[in-house]
PDB file of C-alpha atoms and ligand atoms in Angstrom:
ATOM      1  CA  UNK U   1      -7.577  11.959  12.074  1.00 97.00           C
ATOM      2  CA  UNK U   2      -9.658  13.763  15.202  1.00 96.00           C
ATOM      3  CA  UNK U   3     -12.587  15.425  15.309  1.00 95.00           C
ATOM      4  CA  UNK U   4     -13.330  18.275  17.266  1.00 93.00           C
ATOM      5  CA  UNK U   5     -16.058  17.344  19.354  1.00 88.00           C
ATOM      6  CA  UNK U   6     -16.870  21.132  20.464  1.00 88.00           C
ATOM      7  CA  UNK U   7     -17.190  21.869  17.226  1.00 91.00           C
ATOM      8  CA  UNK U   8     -18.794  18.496  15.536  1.00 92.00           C
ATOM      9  CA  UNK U   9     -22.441  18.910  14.807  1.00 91.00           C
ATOM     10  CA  UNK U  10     -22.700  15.008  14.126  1.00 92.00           C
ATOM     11  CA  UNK U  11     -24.050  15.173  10.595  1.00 93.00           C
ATOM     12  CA  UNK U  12     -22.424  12.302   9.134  1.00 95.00           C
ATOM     13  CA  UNK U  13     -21.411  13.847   6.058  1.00 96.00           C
ATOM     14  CA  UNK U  14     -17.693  12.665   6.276  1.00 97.00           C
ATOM     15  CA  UNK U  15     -18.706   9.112   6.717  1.00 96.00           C
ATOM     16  CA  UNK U  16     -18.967   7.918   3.242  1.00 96.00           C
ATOM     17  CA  UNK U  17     -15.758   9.378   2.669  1.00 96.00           C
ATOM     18  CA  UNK U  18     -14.025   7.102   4.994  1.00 96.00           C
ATOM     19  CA  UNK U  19     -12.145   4.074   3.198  1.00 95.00           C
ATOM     20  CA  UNK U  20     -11.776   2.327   6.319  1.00 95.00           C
ATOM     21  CA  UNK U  21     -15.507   2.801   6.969  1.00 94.00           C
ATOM     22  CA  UNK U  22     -14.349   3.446  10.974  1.00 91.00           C
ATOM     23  CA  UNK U  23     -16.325   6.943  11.821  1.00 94.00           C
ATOM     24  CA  UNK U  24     -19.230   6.360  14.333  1.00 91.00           C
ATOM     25  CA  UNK U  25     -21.555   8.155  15.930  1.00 86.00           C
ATOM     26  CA  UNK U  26     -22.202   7.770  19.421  1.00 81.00           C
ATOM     27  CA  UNK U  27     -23.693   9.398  22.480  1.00 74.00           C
ATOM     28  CA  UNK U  28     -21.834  11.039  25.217  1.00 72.00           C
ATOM     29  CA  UNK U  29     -23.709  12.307  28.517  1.00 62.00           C
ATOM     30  CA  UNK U  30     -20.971  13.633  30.464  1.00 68.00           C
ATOM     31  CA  UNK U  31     -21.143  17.307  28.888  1.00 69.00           C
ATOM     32  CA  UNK U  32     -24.505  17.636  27.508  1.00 74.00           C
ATOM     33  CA  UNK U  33     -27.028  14.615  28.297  1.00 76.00           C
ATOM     34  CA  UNK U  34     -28.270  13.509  24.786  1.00 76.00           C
ATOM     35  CA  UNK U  35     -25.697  14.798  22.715  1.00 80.00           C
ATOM     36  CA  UNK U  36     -24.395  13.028  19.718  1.00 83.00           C
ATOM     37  CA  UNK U  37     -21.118  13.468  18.996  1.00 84.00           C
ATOM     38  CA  UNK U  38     -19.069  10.907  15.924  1.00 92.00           C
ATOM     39  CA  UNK U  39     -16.011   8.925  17.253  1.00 92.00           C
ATOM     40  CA  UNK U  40     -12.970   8.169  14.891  1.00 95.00           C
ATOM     41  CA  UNK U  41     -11.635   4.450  15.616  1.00 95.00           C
ATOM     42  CA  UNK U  42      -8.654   5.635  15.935  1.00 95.00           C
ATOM     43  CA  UNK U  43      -6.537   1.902  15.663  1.00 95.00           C
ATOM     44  CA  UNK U  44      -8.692   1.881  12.219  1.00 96.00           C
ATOM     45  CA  UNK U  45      -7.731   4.784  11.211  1.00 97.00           C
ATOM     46  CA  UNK U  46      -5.037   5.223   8.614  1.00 97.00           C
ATOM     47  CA  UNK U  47      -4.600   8.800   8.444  1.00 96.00           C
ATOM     48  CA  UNK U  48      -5.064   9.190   4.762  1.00 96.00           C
ATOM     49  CA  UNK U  49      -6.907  12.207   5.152  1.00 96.00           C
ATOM     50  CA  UNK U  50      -9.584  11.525   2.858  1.00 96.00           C
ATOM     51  CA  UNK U  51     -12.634  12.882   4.810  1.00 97.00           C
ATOM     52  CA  UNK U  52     -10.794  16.258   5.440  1.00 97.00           C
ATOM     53  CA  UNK U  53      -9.818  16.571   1.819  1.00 96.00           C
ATOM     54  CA  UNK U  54     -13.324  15.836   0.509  1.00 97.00           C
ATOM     55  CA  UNK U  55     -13.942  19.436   2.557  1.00 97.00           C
ATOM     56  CA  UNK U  56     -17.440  18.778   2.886  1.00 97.00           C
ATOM     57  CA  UNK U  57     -17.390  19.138   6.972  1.00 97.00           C
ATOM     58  CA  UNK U  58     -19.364  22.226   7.803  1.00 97.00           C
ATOM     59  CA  UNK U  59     -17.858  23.617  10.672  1.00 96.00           C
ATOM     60  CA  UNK U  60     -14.172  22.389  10.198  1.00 97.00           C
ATOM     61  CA  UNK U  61     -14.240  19.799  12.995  1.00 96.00           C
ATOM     62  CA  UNK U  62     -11.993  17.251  11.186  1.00 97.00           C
ATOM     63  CA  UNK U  63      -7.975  17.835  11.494  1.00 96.00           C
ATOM     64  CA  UNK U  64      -5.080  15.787  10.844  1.00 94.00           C
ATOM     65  CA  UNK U  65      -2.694  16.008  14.374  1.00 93.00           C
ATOM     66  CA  UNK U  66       0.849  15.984  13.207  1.00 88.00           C
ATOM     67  CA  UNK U  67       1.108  12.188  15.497  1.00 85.00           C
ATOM     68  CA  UNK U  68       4.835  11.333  16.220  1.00 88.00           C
ATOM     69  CA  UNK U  69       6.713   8.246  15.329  1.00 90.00           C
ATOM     70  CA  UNK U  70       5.567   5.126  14.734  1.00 92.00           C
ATOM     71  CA  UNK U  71       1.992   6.608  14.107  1.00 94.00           C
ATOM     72  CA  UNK U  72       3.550   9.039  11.540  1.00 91.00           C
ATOM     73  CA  UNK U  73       3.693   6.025   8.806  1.00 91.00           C
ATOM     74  CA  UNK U  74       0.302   5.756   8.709  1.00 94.00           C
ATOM     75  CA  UNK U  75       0.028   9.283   6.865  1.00 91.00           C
ATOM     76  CA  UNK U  76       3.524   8.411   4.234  1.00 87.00           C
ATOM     77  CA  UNK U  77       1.758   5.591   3.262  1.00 90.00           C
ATOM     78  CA  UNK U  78      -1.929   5.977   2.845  1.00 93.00           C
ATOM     79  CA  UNK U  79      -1.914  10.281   1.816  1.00 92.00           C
ATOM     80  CA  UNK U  80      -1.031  10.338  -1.878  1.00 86.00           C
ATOM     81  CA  UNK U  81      -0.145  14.174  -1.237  1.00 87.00           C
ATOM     82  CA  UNK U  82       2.497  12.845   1.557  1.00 82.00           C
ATOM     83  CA  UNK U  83       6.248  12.209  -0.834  1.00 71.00           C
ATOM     84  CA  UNK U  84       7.517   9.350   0.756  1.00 64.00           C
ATOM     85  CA  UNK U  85      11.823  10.691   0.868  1.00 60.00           C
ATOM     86  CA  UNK U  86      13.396   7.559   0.043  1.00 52.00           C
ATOM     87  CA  UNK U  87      11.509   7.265  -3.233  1.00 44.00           C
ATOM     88  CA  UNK U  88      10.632  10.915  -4.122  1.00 49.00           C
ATOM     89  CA  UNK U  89       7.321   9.703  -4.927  1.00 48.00           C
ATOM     90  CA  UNK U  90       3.848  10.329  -3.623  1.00 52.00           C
ATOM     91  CA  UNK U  91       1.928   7.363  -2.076  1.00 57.00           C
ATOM     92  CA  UNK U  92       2.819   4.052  -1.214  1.00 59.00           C
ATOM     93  CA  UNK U  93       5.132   2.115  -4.466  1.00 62.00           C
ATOM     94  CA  UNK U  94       8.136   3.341  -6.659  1.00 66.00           C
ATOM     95  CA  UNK U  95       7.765   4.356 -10.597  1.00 67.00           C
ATOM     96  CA  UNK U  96       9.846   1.122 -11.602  1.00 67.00           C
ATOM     97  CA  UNK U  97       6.797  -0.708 -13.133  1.00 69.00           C
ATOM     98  CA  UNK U  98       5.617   2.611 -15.097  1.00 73.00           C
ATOM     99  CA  UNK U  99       9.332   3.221 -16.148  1.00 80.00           C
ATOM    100  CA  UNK U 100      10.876   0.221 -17.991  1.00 84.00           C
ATOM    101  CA  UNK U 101      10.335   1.064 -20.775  1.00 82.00           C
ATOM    102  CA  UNK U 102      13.466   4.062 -20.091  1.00 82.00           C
ATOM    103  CA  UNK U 103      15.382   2.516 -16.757  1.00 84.00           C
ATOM    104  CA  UNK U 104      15.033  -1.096 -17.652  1.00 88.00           C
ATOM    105  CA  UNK U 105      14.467  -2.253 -13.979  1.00 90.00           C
ATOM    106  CA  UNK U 106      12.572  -5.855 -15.210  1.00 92.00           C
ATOM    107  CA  UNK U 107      14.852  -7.371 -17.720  1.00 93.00           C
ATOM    108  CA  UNK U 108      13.808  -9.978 -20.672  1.00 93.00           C
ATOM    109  CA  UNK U 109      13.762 -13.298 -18.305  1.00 95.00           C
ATOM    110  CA  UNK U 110      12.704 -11.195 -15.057  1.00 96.00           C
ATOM    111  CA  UNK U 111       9.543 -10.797 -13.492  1.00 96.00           C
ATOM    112  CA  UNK U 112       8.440  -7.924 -11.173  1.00 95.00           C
ATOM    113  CA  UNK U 113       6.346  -8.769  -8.211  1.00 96.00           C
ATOM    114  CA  UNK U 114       4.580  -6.150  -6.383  1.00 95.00           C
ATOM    115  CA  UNK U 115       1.976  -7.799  -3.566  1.00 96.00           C
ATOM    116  CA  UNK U 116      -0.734  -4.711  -2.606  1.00 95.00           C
ATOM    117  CA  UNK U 117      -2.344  -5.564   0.840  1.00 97.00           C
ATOM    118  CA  UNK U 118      -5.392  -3.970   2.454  1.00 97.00           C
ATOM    119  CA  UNK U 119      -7.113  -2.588  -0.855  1.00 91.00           C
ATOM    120  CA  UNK U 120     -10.232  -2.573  -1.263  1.00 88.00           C
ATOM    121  CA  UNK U 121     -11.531  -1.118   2.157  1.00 89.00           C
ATOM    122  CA  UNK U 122     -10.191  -3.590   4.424  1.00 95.00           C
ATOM    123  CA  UNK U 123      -6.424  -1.536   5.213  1.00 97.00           C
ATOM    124  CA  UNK U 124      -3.165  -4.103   6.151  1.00 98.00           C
ATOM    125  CA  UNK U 125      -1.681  -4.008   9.548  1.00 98.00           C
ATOM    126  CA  UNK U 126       2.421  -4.174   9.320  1.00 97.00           C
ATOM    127  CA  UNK U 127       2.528  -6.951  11.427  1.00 98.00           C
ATOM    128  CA  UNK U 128       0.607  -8.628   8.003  1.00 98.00           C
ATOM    129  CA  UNK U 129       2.754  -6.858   5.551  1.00 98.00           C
ATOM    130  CA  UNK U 130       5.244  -8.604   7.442  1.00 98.00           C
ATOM    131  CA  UNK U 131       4.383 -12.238   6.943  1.00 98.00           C
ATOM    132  CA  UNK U 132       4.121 -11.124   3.228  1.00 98.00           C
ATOM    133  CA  UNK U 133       7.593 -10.211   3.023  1.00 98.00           C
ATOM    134  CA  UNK U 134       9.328 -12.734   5.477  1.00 98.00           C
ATOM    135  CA  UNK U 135       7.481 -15.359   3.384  1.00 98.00           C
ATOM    136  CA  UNK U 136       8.975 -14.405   0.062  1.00 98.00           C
ATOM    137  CA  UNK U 137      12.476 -13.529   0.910  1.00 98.00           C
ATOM    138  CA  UNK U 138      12.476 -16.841   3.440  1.00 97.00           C
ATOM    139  CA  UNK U 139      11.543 -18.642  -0.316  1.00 97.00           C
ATOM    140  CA  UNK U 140      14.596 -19.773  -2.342  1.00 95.00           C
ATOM    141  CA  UNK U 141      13.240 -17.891  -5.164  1.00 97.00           C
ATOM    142  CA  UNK U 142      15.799 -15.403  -5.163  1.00 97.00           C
ATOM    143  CA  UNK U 143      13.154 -12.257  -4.810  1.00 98.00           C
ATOM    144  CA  UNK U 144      15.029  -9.056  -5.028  1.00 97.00           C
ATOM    145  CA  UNK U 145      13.544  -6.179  -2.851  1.00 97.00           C
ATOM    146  CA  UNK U 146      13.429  -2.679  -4.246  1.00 94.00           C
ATOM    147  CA  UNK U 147      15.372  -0.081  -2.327  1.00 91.00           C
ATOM    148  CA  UNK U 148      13.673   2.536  -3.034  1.00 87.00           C
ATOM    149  CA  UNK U 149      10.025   1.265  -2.015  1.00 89.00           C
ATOM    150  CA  UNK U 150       8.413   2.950   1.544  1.00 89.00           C
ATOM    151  CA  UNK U 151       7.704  -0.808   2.771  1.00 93.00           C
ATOM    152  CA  UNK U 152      11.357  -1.806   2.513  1.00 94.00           C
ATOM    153  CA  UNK U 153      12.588   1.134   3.776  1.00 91.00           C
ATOM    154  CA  UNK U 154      10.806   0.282   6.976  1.00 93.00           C
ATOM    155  CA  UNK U 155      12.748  -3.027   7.289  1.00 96.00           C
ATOM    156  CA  UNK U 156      15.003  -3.942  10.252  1.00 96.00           C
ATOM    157  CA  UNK U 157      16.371  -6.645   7.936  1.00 98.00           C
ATOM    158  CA  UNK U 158      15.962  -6.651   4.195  1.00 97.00           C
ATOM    159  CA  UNK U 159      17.512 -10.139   3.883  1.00 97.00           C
ATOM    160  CA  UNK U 160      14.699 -11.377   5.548  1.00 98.00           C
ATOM    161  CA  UNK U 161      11.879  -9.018   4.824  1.00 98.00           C
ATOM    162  CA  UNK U 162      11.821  -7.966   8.643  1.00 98.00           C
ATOM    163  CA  UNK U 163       9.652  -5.087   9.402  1.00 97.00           C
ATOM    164  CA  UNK U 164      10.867  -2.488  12.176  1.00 96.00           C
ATOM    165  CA  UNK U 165       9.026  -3.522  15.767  1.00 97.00           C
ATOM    166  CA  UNK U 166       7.462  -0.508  16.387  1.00 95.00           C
ATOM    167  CA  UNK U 167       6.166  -0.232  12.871  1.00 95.00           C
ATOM    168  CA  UNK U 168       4.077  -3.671  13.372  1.00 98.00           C
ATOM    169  CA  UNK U 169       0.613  -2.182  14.676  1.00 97.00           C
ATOM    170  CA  UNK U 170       0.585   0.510  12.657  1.00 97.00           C
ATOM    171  CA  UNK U 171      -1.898   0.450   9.421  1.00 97.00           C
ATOM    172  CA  UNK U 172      -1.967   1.679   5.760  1.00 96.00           C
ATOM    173  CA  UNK U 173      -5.151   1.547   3.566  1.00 95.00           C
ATOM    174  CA  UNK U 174      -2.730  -0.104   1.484  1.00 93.00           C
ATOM    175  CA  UNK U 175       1.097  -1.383   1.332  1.00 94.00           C
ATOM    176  CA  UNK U 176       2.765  -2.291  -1.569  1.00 94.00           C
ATOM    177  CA  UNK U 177       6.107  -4.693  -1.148  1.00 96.00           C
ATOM    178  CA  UNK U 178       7.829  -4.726  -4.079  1.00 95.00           C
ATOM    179  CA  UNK U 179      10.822  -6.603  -5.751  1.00 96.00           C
ATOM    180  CA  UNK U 180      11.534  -8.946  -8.789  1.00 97.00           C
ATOM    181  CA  UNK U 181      12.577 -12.285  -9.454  1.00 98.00           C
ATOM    182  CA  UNK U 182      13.568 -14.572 -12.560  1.00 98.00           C
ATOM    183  CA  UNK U 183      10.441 -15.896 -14.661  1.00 97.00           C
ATOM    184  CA  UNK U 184      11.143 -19.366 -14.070  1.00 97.00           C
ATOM    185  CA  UNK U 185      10.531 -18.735 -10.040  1.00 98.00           C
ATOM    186  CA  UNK U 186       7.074 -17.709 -10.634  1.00 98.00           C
ATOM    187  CA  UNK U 187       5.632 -20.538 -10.095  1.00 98.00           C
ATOM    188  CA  UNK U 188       7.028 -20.632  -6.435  1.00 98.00           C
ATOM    189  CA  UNK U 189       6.760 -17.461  -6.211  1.00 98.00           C
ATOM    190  CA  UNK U 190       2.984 -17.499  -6.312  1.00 97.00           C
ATOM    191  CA  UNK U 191       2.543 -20.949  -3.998  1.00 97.00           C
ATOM    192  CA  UNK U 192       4.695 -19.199  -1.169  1.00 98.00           C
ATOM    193  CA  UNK U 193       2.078 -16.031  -1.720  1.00 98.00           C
ATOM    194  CA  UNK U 194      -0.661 -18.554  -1.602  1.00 96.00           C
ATOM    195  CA  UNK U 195       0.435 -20.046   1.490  1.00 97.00           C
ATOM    196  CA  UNK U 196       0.971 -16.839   3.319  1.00 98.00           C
ATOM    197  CA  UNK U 197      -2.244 -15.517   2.102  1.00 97.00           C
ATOM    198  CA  UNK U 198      -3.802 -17.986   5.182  1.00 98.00           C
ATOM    199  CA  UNK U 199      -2.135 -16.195   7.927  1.00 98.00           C
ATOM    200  CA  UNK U 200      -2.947 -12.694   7.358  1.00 98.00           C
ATOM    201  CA  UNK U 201      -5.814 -10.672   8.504  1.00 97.00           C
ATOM    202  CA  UNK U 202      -6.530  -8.874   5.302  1.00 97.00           C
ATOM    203  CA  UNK U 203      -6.386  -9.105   1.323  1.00 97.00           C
ATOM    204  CA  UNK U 204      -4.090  -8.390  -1.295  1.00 97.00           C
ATOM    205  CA  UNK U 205      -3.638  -8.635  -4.788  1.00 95.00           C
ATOM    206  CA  UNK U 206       0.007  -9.963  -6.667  1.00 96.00           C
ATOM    207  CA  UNK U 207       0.877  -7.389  -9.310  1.00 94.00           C
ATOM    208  CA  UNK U 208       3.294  -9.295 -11.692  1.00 95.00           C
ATOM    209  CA  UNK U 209       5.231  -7.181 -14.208  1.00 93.00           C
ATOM    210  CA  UNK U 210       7.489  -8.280 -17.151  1.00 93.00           C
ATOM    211  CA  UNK U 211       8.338  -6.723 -20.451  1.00 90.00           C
ATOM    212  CA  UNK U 212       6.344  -8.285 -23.806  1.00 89.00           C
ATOM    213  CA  UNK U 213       8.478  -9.292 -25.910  1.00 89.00           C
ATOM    214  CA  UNK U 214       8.985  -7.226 -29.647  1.00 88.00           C
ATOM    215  CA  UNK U 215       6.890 -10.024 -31.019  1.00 92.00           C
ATOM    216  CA  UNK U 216       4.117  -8.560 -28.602  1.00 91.00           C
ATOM    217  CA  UNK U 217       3.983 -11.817 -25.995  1.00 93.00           C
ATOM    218  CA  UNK U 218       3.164 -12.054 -22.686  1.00 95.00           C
ATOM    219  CA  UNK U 219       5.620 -13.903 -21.169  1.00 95.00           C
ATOM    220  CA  UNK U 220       4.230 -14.465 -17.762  1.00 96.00           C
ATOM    221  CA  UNK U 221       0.650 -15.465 -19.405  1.00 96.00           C
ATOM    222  CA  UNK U 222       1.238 -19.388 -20.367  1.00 96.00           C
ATOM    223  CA  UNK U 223       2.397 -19.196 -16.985  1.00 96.00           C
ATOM    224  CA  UNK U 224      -0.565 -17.816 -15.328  1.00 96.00           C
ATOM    225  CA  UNK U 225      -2.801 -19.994 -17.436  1.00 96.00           C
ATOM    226  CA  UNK U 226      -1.495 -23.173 -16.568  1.00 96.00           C
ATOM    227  CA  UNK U 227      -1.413 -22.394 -12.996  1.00 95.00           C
ATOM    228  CA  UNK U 228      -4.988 -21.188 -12.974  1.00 95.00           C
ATOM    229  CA  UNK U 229      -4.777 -17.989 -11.360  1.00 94.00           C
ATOM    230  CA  UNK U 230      -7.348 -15.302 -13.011  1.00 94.00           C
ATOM    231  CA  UNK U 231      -5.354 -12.431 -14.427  1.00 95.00           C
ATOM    232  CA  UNK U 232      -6.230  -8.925 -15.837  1.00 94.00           C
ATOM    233  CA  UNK U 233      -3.857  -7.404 -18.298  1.00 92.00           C
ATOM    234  CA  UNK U 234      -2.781  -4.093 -17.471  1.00 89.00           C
ATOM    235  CA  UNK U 235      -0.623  -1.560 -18.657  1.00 84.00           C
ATOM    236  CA  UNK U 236       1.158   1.301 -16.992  1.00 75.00           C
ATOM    237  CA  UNK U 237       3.920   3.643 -19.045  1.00 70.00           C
ATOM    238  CA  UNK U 238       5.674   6.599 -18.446  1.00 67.00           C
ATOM    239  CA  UNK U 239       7.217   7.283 -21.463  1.00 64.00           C
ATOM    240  CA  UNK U 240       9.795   9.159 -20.161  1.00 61.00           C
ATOM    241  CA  UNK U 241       9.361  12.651 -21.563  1.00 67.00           C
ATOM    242  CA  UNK U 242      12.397  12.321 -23.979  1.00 70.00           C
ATOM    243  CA  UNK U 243      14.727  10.200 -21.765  1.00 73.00           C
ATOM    244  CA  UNK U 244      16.389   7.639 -24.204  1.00 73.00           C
ATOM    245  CA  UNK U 245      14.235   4.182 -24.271  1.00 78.00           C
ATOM    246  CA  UNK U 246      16.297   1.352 -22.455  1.00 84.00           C
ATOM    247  CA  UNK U 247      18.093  -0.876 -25.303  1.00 85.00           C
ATOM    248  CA  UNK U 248      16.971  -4.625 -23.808  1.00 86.00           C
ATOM    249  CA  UNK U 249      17.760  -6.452 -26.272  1.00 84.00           C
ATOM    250  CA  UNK U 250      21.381  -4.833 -26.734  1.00 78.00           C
ATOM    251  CA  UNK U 251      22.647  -4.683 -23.706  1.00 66.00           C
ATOM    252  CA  UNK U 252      21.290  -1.499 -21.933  1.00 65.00           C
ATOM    253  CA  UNK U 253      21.662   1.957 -22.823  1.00 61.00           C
TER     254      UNK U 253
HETATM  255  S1  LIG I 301      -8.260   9.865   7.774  1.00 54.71           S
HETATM  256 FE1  LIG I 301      -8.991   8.315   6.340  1.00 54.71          FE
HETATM  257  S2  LIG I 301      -9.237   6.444   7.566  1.00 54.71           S
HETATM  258 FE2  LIG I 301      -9.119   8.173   9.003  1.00 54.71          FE
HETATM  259  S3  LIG I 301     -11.225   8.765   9.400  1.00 54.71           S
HETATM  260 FE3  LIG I 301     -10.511  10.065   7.690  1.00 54.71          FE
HETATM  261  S4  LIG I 301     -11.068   8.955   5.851  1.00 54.71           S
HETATM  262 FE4  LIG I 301     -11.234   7.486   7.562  1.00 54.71          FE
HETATM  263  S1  LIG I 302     -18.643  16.407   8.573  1.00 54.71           S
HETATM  264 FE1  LIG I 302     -17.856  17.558  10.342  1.00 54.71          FE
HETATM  265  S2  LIG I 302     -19.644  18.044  11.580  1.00 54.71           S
HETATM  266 FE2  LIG I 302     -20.272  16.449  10.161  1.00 54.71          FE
HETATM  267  S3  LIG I 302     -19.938  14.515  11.303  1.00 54.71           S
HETATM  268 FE3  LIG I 302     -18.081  14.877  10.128  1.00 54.71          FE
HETATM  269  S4  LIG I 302     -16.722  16.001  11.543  1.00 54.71           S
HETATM  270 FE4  LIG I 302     -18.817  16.128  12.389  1.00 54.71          FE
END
């Protein structure tokens, strides 16, 4: 994101907008002596376009320049109005999770995990997203990367969760990896994320997703309990608009 600095009158309305908190003001006395003017940090930056779509910016300074590869993947993953191609979907995961319930992507015995860097206000580097990944597919856990997802897309090697070079210093206000193993590698699963969690410059959250049973349990909860990691239950559906509901416990469709 730039601002026009002709035009910019300086009056900080954008700034609370800004996820990454990264718009300054500062003084420049090369033109006019005393002038404020507000600087974007433009490494911080993540191009998600949320100050110019809040449309609060009096005198239209702010616009998005249409930035050329690598920059570019700053915008498909951190503008929800961007579609990513490979997964037809706005923003930055796939509709697996939401869908089960009709495609049957986490199977009885599977878990999905889906690890969300940068979010809340901090933004992930790809050069973090990429520990992330290299961790868990370097794990014999037997993690399964889905295809479809924006961060896998941008792999040079998805047997090893390698991310593109040119990709590395780009930034997202958040990246989702996403991918599923079986429920009894969980528990690995989760120490390898632990691990990694040291070298990265950022935070994320693990998203684990698994299908409750007919009896209505959790499966993945005894196993979150006795490893002691806090947990929120959360549910996402998309029902699937008449789409016949995946048969899992007769052998698919
Ligand atoms: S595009 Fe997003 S990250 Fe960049 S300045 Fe605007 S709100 Fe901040
Ligand atoms: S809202 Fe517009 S005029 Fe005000 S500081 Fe932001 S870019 Fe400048």
């Amino acid at each position: 994101m730039k601002a026009d600095e002709d035009k910019c009158i300086a009056c900080k309305r954008c700034f609370p907008y800004c996820p990454m908190g990264r718009i300054h003001t500062f003084k420049r006395h090369d033109k006019i002596p005393g002038r404020v003017f507000i600087e974007i940090d433009q490494d911080a930056c993540t191009d998600c376009g949320m100050c110019l779509r809040a449309n609060i910016c009096p005198v239209n300074a702010l616009h998005q320049p249409e930035d050329p590869w690598p920059r570019e993947v700053r915008r498909i993953l951190s503008n929800p109005f961007i579609e990513f191609a490979g997964s037809q979907v706005p923003g930055r995961g796939t509709e697996e999770m939401k869908t089960n319930d009709v495609k049957g992507t986490f199977l009885p015995g599977e878990v999905g995990i889906g690890i969300e860097l940068g979010r809340p206000g901090v933004g992930a580097y790809f050069r973090d997203v990429e520990i992330i990944a290299m961790a868990l597919m370097g794990a014999d856990i037997g993690y399964q990367l889905a295809m479809e997802n924006p961060v896998t897309h941008f792999m040079s090697d998805k047997t090893t969760g390698k991310l593109r070079d040119d990709v590395l210093d780009e930034k997202a206000t958040s990246a989702i990896i996403e991918g599923k193993c079986k429920l009894e590698k969980l528990p690995e699963a989760l120490a390898v994320l632990k691990e990694a969690a040291k070298k990265v410059n950022t935070v994320f959250s693990v998203e684990v997703i698994t299908k409750v049973s007919p009896e209505g349990n959790i499966p993945i909860k005894p196993v979150l309990e006795k490893l002691g990691f806090w947990y929120s239950i959360n549910s996402k559906n998309n029902m699937g608009l008449g789409l016949p509901a995946f048969n899992f416990y007769g052998g698919g469709k």
